Short mmCIF file of C-alpha atoms in Angstrom, two decimals:
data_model
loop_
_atom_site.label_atom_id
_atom_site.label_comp_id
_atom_site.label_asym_id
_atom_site.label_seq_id
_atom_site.Cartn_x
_atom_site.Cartn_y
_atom_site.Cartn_z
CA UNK A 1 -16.59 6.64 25.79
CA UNK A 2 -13.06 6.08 25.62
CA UNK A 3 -9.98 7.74 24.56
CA UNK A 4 -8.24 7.01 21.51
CA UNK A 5 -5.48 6.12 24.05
CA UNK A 6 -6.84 3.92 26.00
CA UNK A 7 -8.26 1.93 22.97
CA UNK A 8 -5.18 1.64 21.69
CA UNK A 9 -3.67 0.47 25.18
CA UNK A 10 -6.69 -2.02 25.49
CA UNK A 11 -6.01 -3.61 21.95
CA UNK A 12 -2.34 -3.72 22.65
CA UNK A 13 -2.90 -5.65 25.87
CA UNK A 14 -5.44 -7.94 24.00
CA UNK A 15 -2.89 -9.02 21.35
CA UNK A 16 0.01 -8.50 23.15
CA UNK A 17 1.57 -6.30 21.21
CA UNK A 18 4.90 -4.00 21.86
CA UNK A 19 4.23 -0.35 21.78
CA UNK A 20 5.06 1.83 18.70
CA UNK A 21 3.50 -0.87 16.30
CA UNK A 22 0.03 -0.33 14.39
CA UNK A 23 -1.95 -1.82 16.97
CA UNK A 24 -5.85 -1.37 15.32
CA UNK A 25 -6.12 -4.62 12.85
CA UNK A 26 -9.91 -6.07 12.20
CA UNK A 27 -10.68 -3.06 14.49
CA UNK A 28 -12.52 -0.30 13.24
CA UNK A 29 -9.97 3.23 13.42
CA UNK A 30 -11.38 5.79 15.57
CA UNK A 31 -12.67 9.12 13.99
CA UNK A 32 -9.90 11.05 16.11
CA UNK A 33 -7.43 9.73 14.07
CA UNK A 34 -9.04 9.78 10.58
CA UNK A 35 -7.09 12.90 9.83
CA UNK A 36 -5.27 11.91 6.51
CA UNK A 37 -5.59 14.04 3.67
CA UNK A 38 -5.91 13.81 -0.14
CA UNK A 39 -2.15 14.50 -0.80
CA UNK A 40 -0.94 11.53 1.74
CA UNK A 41 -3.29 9.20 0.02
CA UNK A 42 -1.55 10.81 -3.68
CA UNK A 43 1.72 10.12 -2.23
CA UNK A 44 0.97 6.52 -1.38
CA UNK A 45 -1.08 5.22 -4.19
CA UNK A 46 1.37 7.17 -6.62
CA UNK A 47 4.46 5.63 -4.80
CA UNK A 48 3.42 2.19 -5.13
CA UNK A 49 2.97 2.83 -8.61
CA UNK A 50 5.99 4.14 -9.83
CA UNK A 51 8.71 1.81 -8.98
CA UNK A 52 10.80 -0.82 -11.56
CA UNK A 53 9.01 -3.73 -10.98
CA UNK A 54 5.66 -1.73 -12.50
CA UNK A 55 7.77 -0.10 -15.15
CA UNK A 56 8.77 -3.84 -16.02
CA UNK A 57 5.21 -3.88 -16.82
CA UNK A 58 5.27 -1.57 -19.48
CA UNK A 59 8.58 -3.01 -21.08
CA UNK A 60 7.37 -6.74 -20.92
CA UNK A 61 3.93 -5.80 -22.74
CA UNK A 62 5.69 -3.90 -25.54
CA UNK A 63 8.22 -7.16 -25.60
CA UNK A 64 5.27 -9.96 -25.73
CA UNK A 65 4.43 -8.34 -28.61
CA UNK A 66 2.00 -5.06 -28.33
CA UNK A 67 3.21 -1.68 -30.48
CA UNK A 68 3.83 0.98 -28.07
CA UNK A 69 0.52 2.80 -27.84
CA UNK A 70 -0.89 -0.65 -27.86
CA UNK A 71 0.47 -0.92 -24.52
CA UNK A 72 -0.03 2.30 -23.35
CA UNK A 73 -3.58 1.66 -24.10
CA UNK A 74 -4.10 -1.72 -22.58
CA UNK A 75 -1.84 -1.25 -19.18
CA UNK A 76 -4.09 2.46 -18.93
CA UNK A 77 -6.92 0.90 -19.92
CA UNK A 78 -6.55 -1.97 -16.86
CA UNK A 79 -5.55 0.35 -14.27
CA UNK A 80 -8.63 2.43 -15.11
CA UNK A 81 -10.86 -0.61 -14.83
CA UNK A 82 -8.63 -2.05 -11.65
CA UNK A 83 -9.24 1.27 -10.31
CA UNK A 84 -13.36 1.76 -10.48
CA UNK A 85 -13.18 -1.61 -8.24
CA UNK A 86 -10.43 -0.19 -5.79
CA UNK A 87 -12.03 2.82 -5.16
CA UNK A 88 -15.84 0.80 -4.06
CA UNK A 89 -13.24 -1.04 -1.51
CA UNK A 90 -11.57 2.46 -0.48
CA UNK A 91 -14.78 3.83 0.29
CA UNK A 92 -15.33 1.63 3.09
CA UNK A 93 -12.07 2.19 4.48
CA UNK A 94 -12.86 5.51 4.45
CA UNK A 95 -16.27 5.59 6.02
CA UNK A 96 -16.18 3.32 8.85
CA UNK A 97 -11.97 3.07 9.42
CA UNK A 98 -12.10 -0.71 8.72
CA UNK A 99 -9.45 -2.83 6.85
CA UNK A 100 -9.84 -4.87 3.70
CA UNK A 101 -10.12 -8.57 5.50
CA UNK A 102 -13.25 -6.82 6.88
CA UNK A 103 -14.88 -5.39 4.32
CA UNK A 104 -14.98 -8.00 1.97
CA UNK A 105 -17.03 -10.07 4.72
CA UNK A 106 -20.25 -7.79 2.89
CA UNK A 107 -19.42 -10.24 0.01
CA UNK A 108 -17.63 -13.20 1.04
CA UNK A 109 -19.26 -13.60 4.64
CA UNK A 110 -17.94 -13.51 7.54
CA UNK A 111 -15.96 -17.40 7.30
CA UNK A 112 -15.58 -16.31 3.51
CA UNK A 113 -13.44 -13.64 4.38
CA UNK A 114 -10.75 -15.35 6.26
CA UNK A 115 -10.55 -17.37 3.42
CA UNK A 116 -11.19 -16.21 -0.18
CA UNK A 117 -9.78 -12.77 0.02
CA UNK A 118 -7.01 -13.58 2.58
CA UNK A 119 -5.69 -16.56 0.09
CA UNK A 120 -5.63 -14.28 -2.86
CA UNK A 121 -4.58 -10.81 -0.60
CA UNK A 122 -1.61 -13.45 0.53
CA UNK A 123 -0.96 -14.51 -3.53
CA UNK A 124 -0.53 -11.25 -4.63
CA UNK A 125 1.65 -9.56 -1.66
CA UNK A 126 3.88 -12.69 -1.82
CA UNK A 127 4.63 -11.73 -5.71
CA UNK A 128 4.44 -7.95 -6.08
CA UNK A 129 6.85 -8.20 -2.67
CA UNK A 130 9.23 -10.31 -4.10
CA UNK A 131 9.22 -9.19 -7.44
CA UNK A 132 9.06 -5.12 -6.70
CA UNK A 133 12.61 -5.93 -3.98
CA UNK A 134 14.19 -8.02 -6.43
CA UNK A 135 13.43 -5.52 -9.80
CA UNK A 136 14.52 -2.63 -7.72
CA UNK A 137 17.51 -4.50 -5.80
CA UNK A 138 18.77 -5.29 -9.64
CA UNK A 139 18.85 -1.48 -10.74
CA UNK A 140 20.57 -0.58 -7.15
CA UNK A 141 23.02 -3.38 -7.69
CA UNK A 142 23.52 -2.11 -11.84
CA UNK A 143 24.17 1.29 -10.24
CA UNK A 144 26.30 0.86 -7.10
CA UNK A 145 29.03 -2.08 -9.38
CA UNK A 146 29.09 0.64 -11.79
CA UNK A 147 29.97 3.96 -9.15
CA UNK A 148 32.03 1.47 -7.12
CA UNK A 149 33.80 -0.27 -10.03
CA UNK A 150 33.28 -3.93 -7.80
CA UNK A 151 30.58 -6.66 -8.01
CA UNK A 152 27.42 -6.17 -5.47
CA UNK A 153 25.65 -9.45 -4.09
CA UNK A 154 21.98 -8.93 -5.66
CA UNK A 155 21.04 -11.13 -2.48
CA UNK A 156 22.55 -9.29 0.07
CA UNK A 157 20.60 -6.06 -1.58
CA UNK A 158 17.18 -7.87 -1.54
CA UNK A 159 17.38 -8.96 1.77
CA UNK A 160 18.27 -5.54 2.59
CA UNK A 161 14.89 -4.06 0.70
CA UNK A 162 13.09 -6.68 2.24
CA UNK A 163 13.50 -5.96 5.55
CA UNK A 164 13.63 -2.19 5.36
CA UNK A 165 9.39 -3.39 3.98
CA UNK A 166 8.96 -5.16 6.92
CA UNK A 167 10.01 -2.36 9.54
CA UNK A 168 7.46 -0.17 7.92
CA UNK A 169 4.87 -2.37 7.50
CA UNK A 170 5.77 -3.62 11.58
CA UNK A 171 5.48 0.17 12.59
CA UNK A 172 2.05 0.41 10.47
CA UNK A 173 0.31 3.82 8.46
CA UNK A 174 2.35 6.13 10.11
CA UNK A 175 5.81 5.24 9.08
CA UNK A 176 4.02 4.42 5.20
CA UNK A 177 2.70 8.04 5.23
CA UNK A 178 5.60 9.59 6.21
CA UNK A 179 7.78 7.84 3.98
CA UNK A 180 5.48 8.12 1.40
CA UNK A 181 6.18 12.28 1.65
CA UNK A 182 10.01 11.20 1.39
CA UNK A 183 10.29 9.25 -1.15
CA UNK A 184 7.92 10.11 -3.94
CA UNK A 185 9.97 13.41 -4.99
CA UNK A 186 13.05 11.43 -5.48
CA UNK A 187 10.98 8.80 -7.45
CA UNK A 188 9.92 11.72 -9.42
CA UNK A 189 12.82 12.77 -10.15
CA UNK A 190 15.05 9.62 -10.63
CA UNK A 191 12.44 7.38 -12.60
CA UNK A 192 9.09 9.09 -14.78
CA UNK A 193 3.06 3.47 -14.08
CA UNK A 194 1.56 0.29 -12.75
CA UNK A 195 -0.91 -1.87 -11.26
CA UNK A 196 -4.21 -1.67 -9.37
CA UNK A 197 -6.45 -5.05 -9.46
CA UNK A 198 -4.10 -6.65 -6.98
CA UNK A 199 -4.59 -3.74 -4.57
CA UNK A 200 -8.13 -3.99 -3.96
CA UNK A 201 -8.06 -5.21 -0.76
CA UNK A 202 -5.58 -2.91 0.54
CA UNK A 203 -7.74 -0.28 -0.25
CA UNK A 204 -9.36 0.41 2.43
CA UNK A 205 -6.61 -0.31 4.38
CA UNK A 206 -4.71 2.71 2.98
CA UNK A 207 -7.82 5.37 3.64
CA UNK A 208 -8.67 4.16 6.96
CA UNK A 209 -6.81 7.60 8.40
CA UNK A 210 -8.57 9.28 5.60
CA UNK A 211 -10.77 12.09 6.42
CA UNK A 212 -13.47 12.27 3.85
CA UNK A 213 -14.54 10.05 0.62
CA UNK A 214 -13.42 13.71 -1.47
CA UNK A 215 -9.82 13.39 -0.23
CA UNK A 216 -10.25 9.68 -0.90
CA UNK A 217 -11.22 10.02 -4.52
CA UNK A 218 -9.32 13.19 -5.36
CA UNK A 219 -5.62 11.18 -3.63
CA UNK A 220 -6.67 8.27 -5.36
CA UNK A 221 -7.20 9.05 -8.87
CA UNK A 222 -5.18 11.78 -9.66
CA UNK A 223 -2.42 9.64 -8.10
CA UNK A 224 -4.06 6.56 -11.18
#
């Protein structure tokens, strides 16, 4: 047997990657670390949801042309469907520490996998990315001209988001989970729902630290 350590040394050297980083990709996280509980997972889920680009959501559906319980009860309605589907994906996460591209090789196969999901995991990170940093970069920019009385260069905001994503994502479930903790009271208390069916392949990714299926489910959909 070896240590978590030296796992994560040996996968580092295999891929070449600097230290610091989430090292374990297609490779299964060990039980040592599955420590994450059900209020992490809450944070997460519940912080991805409630952000402008998801509120957007709500505003566009009521614009398009649904009453306002109308679109209360479709956007609820899809999340709860979204989220029966999400939760099958979780579970594997949670049981044997493996990532999305992995698990969906039990449906896809193994050459499906690097394809079907991948193309469609790539289509919908590519969108929700741009369009979450560019939603939110718009109400920072709305917020800082007014304070500051001068014009503030939406690009130079984005890029700023963007990269601020990409450090955490870099520096993998650690940095997420503690940021997570951060943020969500502020989003609380600054904002007041969202999207799932695009997140089903992340899934597992986010409850490979988990500890249990109940701190899974309980995180999960009290946080839906």
């Amino acid at each position: 047997m070896h240590s978590v350590i030296e796992i994560e040394e040996k996968i580092r050297q295999r891929y070449r990657q600097p230290k610091g980083v989430e090292q374990f990709g297609i490779e299964p996280v060990p039980t040592e670390l599955k420590t994450v509980r059900w209020h992490d997972i809450f944070a997460i889920i519940f912080g991805f949801a409630l952000n402008p680009g998801s509120m957007l959501v709500g505003g566009m559906a009521v614009v398009s042309g649904l009453s306002f319980w109308g679109a209360i009860g479709a956007i609820t309605g899809g999340i709860l469907l979204a989220t029966i589907a999400y939760t099958i994906t979780a579970t594997v996460g949670v049981d044997y520490g493996l990532p999305g591209q992995v698990s969906m090789r039990m449906v896809y196969g193994l050459r499906g996998a690097k394809w079907v999901p991948s193309f469609l995991r790539t289509i919908a990170s590519t969108y929700w990315f741009a369009y979450q940093t560019v939603a939110g970069s718009l109400a920072v920019v709305a917020i800082l001209d007014r304070w500051t009385a001068t014009p503030h260069s939406l690009v130079a905001v984005s890029v700023t988001f963007a990269v601020l994503q990409a450090i955490v994502a870099i520096i993998g479930y650690d940095s997420l989970k503690h940021l997570s903790r951060i943020a969500l009271p502020f989003k609380i208390l600054i904002l007041s729902a969202a999207g799932s069916l695009t997140m089903v392949t992340d899934s597992a990714d986010f409850c490979r630290y988990t500890r249990s299926r109940t701190d899974m489910w309980w995180g999960t959909c009290s946080a839906k």
